[in-house]
Coordinates of C-alpha atoms in Angstrom, one line a residue:
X1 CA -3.3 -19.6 -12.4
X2 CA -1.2 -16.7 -13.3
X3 CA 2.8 -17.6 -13.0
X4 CA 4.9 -14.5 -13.2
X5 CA 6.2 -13.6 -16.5
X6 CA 10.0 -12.3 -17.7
X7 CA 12.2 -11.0 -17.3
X8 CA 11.9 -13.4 -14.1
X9 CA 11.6 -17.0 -13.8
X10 CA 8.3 -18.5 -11.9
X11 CA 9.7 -20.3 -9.2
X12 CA 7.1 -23.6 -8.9
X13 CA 7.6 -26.2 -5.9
X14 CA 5.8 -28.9 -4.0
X15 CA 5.8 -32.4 -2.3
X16 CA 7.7 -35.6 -3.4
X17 CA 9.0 -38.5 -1.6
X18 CA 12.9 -37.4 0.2
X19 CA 15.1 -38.2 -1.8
X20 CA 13.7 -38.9 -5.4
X21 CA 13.9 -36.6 -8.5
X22 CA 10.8 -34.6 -9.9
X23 CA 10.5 -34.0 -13.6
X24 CA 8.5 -30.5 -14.3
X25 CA 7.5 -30.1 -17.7
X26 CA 5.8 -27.1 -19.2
X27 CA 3.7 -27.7 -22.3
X28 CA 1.5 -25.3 -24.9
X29 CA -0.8 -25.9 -27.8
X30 CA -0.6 -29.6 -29.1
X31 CA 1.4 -30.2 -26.1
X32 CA 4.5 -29.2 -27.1
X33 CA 7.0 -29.3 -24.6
X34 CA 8.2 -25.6 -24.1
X35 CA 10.3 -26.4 -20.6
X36 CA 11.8 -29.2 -19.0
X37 CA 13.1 -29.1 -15.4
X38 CA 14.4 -31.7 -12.8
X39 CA 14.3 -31.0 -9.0
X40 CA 15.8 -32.9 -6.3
X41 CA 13.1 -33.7 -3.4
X42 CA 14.8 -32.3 -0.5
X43 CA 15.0 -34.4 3.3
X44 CA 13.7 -34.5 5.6
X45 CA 11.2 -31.6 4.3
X46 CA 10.0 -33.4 1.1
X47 CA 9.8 -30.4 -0.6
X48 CA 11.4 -29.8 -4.1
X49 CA 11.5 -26.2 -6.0
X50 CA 12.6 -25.4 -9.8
X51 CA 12.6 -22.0 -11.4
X52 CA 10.8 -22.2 -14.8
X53 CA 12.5 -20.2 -18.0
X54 CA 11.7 -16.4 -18.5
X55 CA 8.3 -17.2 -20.3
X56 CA 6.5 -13.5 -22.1
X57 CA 3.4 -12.9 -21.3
X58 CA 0.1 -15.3 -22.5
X59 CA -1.3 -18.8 -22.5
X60 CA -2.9 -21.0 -21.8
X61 CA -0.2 -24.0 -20.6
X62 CA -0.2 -26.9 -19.2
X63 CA 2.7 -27.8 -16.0
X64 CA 3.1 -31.5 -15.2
X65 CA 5.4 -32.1 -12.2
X66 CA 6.0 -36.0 -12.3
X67 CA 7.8 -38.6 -10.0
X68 CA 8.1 -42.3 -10.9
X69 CA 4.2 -43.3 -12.1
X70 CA 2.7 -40.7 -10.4
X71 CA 1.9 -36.9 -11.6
X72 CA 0.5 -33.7 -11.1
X73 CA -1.2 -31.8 -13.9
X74 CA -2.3 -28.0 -13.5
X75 CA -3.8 -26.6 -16.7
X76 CA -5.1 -23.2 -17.9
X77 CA -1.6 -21.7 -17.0
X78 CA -1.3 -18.0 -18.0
X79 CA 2.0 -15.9 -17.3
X80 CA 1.8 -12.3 -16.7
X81 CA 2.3 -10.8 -13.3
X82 CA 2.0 -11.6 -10.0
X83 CA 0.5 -8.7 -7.5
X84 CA 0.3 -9.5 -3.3
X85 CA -2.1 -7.5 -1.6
X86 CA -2.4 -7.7 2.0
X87 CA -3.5 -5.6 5.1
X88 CA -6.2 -5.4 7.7
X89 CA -9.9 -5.0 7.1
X90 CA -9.8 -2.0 3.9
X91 CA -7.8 -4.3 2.0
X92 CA -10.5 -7.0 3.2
X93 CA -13.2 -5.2 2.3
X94 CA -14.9 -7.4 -0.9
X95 CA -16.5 -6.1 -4.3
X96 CA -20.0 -6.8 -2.9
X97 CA -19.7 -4.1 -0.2
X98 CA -18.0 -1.1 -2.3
X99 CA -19.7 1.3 -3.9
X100 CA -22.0 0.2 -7.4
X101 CA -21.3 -3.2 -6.2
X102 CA -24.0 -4.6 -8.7
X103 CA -22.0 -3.3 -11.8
X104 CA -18.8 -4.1 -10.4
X105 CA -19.7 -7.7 -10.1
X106 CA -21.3 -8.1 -13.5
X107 CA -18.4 -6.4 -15.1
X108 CA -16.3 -9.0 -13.6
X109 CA -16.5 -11.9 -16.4
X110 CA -15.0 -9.4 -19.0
X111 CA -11.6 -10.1 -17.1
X112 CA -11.2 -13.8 -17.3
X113 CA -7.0 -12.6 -18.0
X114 CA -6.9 -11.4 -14.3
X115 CA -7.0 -13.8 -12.2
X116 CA -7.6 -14.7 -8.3
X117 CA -6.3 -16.2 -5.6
X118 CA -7.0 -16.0 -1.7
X119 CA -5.0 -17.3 1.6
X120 CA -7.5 -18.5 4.2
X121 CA -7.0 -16.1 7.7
X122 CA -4.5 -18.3 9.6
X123 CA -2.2 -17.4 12.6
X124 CA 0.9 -19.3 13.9
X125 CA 3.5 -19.0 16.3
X126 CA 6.1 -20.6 14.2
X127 CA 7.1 -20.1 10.5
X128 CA 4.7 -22.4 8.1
X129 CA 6.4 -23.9 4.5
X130 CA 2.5 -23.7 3.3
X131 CA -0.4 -22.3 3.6
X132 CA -3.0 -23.9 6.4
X133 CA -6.2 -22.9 4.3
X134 CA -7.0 -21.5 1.3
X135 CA -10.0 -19.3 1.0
X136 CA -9.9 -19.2 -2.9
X137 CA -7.8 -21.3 -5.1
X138 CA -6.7 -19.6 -8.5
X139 CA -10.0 -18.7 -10.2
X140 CA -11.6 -16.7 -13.0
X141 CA -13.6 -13.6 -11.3
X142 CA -17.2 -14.0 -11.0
X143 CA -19.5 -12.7 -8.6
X144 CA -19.5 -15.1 -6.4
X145 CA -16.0 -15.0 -6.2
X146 CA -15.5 -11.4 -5.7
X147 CA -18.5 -11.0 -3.5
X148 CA -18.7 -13.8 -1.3
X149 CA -19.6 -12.1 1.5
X150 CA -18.6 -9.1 3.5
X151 CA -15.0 -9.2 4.6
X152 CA -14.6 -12.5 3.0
X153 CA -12.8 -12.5 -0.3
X154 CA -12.2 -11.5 -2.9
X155 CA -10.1 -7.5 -1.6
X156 CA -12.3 -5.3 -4.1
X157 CA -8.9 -2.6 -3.8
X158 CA -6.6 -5.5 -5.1
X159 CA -9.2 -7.2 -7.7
X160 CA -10.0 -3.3 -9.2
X161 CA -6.2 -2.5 -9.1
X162 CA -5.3 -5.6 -10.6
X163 CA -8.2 -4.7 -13.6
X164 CA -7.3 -1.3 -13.8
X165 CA -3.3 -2.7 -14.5
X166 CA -4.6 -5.1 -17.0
X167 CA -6.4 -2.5 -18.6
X168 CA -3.4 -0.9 -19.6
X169 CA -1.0 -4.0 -19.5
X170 CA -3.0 -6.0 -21.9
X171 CA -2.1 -9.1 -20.7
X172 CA -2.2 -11.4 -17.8
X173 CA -2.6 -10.3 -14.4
X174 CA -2.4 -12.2 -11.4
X175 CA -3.3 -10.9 -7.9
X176 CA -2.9 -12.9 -4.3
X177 CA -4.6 -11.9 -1.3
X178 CA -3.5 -12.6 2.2
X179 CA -5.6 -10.0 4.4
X180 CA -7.2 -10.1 7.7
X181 CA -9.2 -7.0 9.3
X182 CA -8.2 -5.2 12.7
X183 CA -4.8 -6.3 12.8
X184 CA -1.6 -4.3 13.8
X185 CA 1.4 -4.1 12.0
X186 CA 3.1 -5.8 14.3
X187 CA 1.2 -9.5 13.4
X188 CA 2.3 -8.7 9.7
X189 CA 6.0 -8.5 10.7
X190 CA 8.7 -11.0 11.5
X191 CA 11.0 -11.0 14.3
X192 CA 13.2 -9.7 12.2
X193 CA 11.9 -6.6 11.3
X194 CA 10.5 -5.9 15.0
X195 CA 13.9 -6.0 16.6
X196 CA 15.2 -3.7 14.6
X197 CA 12.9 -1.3 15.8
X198 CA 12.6 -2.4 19.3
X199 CA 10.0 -4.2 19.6
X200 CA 11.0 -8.0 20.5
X201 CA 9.0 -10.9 19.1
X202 CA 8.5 -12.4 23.0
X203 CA 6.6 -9.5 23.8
X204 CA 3.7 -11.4 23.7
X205 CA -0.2 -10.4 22.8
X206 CA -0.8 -7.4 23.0
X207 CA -3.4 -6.0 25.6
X208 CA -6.7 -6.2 23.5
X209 CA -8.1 -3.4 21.7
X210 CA -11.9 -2.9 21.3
X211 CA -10.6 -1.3 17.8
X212 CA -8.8 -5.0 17.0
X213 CA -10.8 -7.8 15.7
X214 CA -8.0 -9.8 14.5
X215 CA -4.9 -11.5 15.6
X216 CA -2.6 -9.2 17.5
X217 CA 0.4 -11.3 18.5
X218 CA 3.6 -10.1 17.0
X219 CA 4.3 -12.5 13.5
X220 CA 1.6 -14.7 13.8
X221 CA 0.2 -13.3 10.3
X222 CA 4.2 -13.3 9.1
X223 CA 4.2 -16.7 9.7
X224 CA 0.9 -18.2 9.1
X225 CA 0.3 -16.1 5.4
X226 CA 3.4 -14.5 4.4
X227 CA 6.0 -17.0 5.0
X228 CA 4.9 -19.6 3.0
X229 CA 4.4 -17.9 -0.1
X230 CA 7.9 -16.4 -0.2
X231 CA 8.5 -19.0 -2.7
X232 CA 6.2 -17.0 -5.5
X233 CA 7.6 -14.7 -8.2
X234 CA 6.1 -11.2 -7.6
X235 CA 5.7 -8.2 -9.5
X236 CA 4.7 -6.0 -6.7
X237 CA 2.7 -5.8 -3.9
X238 CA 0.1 -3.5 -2.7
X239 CA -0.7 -2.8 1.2
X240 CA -4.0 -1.3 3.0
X241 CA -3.7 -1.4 6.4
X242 CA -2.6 1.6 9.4
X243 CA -6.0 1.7 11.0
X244 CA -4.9 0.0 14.5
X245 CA -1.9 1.5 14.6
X246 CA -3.3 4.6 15.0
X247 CA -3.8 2.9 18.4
X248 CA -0.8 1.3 19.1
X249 CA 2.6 1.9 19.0
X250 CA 1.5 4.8 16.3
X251 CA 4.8 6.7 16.9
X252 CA 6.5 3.6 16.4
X253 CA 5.0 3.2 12.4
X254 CA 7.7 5.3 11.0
X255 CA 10.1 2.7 11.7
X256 CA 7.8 -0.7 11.9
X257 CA 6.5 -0.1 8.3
X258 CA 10.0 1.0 6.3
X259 CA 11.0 -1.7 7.9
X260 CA 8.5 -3.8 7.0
X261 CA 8.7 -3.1 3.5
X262 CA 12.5 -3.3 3.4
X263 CA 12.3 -6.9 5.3
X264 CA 9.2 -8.1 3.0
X265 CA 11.4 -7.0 -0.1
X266 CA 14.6 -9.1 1.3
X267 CA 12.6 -12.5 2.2
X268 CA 11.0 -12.2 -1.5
X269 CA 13.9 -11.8 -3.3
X270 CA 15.6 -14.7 -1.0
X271 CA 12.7 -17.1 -1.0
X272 CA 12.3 -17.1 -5.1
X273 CA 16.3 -17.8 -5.5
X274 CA 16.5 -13.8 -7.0
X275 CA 14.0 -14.1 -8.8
X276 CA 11.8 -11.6 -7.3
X277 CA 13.6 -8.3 -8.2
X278 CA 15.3 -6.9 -4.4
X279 CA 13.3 -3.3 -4.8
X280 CA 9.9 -4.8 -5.5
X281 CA 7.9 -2.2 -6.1
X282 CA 5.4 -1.8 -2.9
X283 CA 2.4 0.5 -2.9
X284 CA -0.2 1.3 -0.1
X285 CA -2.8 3.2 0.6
X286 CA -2.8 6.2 3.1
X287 CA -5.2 6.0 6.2
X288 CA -8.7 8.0 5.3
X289 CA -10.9 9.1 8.0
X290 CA -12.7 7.7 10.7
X291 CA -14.8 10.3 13.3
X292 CA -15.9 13.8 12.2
X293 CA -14.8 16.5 14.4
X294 CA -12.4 14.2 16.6
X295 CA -9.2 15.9 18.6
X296 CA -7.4 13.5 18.3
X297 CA -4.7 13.5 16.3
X298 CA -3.7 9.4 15.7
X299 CA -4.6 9.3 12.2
X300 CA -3.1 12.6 11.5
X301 CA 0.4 10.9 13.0
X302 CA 0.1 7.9 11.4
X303 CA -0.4 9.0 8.1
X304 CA 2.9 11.3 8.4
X305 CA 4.5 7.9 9.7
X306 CA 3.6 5.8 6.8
X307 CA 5.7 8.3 4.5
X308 CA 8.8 7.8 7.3
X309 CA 7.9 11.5 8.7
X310 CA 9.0 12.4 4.9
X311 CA 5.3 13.6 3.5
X312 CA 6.1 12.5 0.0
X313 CA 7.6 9.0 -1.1
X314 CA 9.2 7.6 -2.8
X315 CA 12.1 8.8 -0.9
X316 CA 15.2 8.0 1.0
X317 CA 13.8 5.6 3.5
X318 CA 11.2 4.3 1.2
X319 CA 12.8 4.3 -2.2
X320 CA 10.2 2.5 -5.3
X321 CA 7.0 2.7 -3.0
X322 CA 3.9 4.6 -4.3
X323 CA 1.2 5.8 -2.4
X324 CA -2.6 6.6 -2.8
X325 CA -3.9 9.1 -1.0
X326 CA -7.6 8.8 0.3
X327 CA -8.3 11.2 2.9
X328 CA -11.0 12.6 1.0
X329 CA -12.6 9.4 0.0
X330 CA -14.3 9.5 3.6
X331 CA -17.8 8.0 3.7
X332 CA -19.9 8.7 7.1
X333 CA -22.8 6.6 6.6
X334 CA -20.7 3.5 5.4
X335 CA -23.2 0.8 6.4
X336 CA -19.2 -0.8 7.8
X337 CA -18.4 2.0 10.0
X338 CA -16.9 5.4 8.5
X339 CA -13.6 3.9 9.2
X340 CA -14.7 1.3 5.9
X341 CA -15.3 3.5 3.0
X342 CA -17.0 2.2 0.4
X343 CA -15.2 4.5 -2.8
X344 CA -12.8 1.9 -3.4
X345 CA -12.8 2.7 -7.1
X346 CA -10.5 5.9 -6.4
X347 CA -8.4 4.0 -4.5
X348 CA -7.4 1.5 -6.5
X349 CA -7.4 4.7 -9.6
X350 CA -4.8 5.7 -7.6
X351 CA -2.8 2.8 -6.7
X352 CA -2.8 2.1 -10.2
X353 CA -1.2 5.1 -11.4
X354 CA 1.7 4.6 -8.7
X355 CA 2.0 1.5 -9.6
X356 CA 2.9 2.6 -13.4
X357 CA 4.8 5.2 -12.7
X358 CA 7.1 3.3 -10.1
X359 CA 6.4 -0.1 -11.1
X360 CA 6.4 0.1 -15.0
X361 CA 8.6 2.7 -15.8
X362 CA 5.9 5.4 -17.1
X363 CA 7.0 8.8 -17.7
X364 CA 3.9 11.0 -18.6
X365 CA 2.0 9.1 -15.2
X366 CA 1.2 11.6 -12.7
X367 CA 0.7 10.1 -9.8
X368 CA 1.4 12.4 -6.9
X369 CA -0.4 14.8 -5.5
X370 CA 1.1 18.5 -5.1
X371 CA 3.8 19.3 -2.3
X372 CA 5.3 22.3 -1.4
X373 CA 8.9 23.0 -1.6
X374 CA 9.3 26.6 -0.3
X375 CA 8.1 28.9 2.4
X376 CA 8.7 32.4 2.6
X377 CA 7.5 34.9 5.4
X378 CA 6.3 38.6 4.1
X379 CA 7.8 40.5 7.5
X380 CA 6.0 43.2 7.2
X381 CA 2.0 42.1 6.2
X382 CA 2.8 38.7 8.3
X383 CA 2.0 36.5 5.5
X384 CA 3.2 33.0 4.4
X385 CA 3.5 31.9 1.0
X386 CA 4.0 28.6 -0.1
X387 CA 5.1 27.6 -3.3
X388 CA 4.2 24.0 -4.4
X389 CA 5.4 21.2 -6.6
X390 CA 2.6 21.0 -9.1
X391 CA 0.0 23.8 -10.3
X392 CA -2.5 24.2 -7.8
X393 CA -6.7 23.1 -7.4
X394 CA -8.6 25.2 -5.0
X395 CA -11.4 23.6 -3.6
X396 CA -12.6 24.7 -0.5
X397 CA -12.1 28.0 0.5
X398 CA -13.8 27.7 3.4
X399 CA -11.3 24.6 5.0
X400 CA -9.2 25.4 8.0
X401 CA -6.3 23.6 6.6
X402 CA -2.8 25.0 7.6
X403 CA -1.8 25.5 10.8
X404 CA 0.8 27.3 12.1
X405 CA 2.8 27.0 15.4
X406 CA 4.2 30.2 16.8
X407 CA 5.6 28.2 20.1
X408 CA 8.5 26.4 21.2
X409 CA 8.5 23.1 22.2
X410 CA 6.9 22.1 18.8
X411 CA 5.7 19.0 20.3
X412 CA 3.9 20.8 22.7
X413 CA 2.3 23.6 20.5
X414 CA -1.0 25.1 20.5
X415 CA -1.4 25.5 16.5
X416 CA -3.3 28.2 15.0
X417 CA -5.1 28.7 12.1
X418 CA -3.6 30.3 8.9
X419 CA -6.0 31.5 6.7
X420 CA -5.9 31.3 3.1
X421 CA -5.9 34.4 1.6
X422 CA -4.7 33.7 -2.3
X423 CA -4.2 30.9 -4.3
X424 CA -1.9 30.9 -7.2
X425 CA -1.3 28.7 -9.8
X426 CA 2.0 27.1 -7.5
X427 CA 1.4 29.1 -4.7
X428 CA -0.9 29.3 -1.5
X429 CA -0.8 32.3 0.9
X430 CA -1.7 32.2 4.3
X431 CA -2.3 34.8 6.9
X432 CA -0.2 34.6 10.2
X433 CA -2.9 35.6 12.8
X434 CA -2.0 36.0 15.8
X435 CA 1.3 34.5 15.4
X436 CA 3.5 37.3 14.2
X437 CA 6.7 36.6 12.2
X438 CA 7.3 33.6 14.4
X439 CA 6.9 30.1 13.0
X440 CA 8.0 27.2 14.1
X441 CA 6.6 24.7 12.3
X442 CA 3.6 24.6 9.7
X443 CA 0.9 21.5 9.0
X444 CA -1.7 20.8 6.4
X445 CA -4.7 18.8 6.6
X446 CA -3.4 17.6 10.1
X447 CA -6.9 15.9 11.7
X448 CA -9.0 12.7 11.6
X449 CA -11.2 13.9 9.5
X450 CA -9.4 16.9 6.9
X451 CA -11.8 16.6 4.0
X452 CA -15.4 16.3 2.9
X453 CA -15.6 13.6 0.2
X454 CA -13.6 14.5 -2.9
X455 CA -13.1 18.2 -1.5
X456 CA -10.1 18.5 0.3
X457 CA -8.1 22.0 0.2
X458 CA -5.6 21.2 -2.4
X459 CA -5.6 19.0 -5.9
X460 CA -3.5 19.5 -8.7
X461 CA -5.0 19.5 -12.5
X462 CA -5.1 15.5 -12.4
X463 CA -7.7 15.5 -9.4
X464 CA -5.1 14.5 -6.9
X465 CA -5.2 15.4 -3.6
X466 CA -2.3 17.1 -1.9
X467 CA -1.3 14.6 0.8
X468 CA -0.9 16.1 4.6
X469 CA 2.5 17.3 5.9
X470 CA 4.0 18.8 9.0
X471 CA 7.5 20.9 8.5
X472 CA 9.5 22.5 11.1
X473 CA 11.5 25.7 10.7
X474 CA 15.1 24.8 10.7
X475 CA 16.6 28.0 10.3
X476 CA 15.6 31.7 8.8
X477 CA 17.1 33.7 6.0
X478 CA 16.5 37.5 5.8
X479 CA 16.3 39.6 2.5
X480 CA 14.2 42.9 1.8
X481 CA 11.4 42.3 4.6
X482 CA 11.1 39.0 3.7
X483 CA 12.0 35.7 5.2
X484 CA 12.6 32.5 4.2
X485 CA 12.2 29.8 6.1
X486 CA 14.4 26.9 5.9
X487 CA 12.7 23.6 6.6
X488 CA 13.6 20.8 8.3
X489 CA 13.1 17.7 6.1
X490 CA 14.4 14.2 6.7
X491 CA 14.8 13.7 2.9
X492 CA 18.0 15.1 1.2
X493 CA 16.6 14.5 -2.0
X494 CA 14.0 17.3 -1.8
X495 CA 15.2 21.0 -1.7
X496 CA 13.6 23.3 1.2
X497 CA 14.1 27.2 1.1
X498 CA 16.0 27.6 -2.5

C-alpha cells in the first residue's frame, strides 16, 4: 500500500463497534512507534477516520488500528503519492493488450515502489461509504497483475504513467484504478455536477447505445466507485474517457466535464478533511480516432469540448489540468477496434510530462503542443498566416488540415480547404482558395480521423503534436493591405490579434 506522503496527511478509516475509541499506531524499523492516533467510532455508521502526520516519502511501516483485544495490522506500508485514474474502456485497456506487451510485463518487477490497486466495476443508485468489490487489493506489479486479461485490470495508461512519474520521482508511487469501458460522462458524475448543467439526476437510463457497453444511468459509477474513496489522500488524478460522448449529449461535454473536474476536486478535498489540496491537479487524455474517412464530426466536437471550447488548457475554466494529446496515436488494425489503440506508451509519455509540469512545479517541462496566437490576412495575394506559440515541425505536406469558412452562419458553414503553402519556424501560411478575404472562422485537424500514426500536420521540436482548434473572427483590423484578424476566444488569458 502506498499512503500519500507530505505535505498532506493520509487520512486512514474503517469499522469499529459505535461508540468505542480506535487507537491507530504507525510503526517503522524495530517497531518504533512513529504516530499515534485515537478516533472516535462514529453511530450509527460504525465508521471511524484519523489523519496520520505529514510522513516524507519511504518505508516500509507497519499501521495497527486497535479496539479493546482486537486489531488490525497492515504491513509493507510505503508513502509517496497517491494517483486516481478512472474513465471508460482506454483507461481500461490492460498492459497485456498494448503494444510490446511481452516486455512491458517483464519489465514490471523492476517497480516494486509503484504500486497497485483496483475497484471492482460496481454501479448503485445511492451513494456507497465503501467499495462493493475489489478487483485488486494493493499489490506489487507482476504480470499477472497487470495483464490479467483484456479490459480487466490493471489500466496499462495509469500503471506506465504511474512508472514513468516514479522514474523521475524516485520514490513511492501509488496509483488507484476505478474504470469501466463504454460509459458516458454522465454515470461518472454526481447529481451535483449534472444539475448544474442541466441535466437532472431523475433522468433516468439513458436510451441504449450500441456504442455503450457499460452502465449508462446518471451517478451510478459516482456512487458505486468514486464516492467511497473520497476518504483517500490524492496527489492527482488522471482521466481517459470522451468516447461515448461523442454520442451523447456531445455538445453538452464542455460543461459536463469542467464541471466534473471542478466537482471531483471539491468532494476530495471535503472527504480527506483538506487534506487533498482543493486544485488537485487532473490530467486526461484527448479522444484519438476511431473510423477513417468518416463525416462526421463528433470526435472533432468533443475534443474542442474537453478543452471548455478553449483549445489549450490549462485555462480559465480548467485551471491546473494537463492534457495528452493522441490524435495521431491512431491504430486501424487494433485487434480491440480502432477506437482502442494499442500505443499506450505515448500516452502515458505525455500524461507524464503534464503531470510535472502542472503537478510538480517543473519549469524546463514542455508539455504542450504548439498553438497559434495570431492570424493575419495578406489582402492582396489572399493568404493567411498564422503565427504559433512554439517553433514549428512540418510533417505532412500533403494533410488537408485547415479549414477555412468564408460563410455566415458559422454553424452552418461549408468549410474549405486552405492549403499550406509555407511553413516557418512560428509560422504556417495558408492559401484562401476560393474564399476571398472573407473568413469567418478557421479549424485545424477538425475530423475523426486527422492524422496517420505519429504524422499529424504540426509538432513542435519535443515531438508534440499541435492539438485541433476552431477560432471565429471576432472583428478585422486593416493596415497596409493586410488584415488582422481578431479572434474570438473564450480565454482572457491568451492574446488574439496583437
Amino acid at each position: 500500500m502506498v499512503l500519500q506522503k507530505e505535505p498532506a496527511g493520509a487520512v486512514v478509516w474503517g469499522y469499529g463497534e459505535p461508540g468505542t475509541v480506535v487507537t491507530v499506531v504507525l510503526s517503522g524499523h524495530g517497531g518504533l512507534v512513529l504516530v499515534k492516533k485515537m478516533a472516535q467510532v462514529k453511530e450509527p455508521s460504525g465508521t471511524w477516520t484519523t489523519i496520520l502526520d505529514p510522513m516524507d516519502p519511504g518505508g516500509p511501516y507497519t499501521l495497527t488500528a486497535r479496539q479493546g483485544s482486537e486489531n488490525v495490522t497492515l504491513r509493507d506500508i510505503y508513502f509517496g503519492d497517491v494517483w486516481l485514474c478512472s474513465g471508460q474502456s482506454n483507461m481500461a485497456m490492460t498492459v497485456l493488450q498494448i503494444t510490446n506487451a511481452s516486455q512491458e510485463l517483464a519489465a514490471a518487477s523492476r517497480y516494486p515502489y509503484v504500486r497497485v490497486f483496483a475497484a471492482a466495476p460496481s454501479r448503485s443508485d445511492v451513494e456507497l461509504e465503501d467499495l462493493e468489490h475489489v478487483d485488486l487489493p494493493w499489490s506489487i506489479p507482476t504480470a499477472e497483475n497487470l495483464g490479467h486479461g483484456n479490459f480487466t485490470y490493471f489500466s496499462a495508461v495509469c500503471w506506465l504513467l504511474g512508472r514513468y512519474l516514479y522514474e523521475v520521482l524516485k520514490y513511492p508511487v501509488g496509483l488507484v484504478e476505478a474504470a469501466w469501458g463504454g460509459t458516458p460522462i454522465e454515470a461518472w458524475s454526481s447529481p451535483r455536477a449534472l444539475r448544474a448543467c442541466g441535466l437532472l439526476e431523475d433522468m433516468g437510463s439513458i436510451s441504449p447505445r450500441q456504442h455503450f457497453s457499460g452502465p449508462q444511468t446518471p451517478s451510478v459509477l459516482w456512487n458505486a466507485m468514486i464516492h467511497p474513496l473520497l476518504n483517500m489522500t490524492l496527489r492527482g488524478i488522471a482521466w481517459y474517457q470522451g468516447e461515448a460522448n461523442a454520442f451523447l449529449h456531445t455538445d453538452q461535454y464542455n460543461c459536463t466535464f469542467p464541471t466534473l473536474i471542478a466537482d471531483w476536486r471539491r468532494e476530495f478535498h471535503a472527504g480527506s478533511a483538506g487534506q487533498t489540496e482543493p486544485l488537485l491537479p487532473f490530467g486526461f487524455v484527448q479522444l484519438s480516432t476511431y473510423r477513417r474517412q468518416s463525416p462526421q464530426d463528433s470526435f472533432a466536437r468533443l475534443r474542442w469540448h474537453q478543452t471548455a471550447d478553449v483549445g489549450v488548457i490549462p485555462n480559465a475554466r480548467m485551471p491546473r489540468t494537463f492534457m495528452a494529446v493522441a490524435m495521431d496515436l491512431c491504430d486501424e488494425h487494433s485487434p480491440y477496434g480502432s477506437i482502442h489503440p494499442r500505443d499506450k506508451q505515448n500516452v502515458a509519455h505525455r500524461l507524464q510530462l503534464g503531470a510535472r509540469a502542472v503537478a510538480y512545479g517543473d519549469k524546463n517541462v514542455v508539455f504542450q503542443g504548439p498553438f497559434p496566437t495570431r492570424a493575419v490576412l495578406e489582402v492582396t495575394r489572399a493568404l493567411l498566416n498564422i503565427t504559433y506559440s512554439q517553433q514549428l515541425v512540418w510533417h505532412r505536406r500533403d494533410m488537408p488540415a485547415f479549414e477555412v469558412c468564408c460563410s455566415s452562419p458559422v454553424s452552418l458553414c461549408g468549410w474549405l480547404p486552405a492549403p499550406v503553402v509555407a511553413v516557418g519556424s512560428h509560422t504556417v501560411t495558408l492559401a484562401l482558395v476560393g474564399c476571398g478575404t472573407l473568413v469567418l472562422a478557421l479549424r485545424y485537424a477538425w475530423a475523426e480521423w486527422p492524422c496517420e500514426y505519429q504524422a499529424c500536420a504540426l509538432y513542435n521540436t519535443q515531438g508534440l503534436p499541435a492539438p485541433p482548434f476552431l477560432l471565429e473572427t471576432l472583428r478585422s483590423s486593416s493596415r497596409a493591405g493586410e488584415m488582422e484578424l481578431l479572434l474570438r476566444h473564450p480565454d482572457s488569458s491568451l492574446s488574439w490579434g496583437i
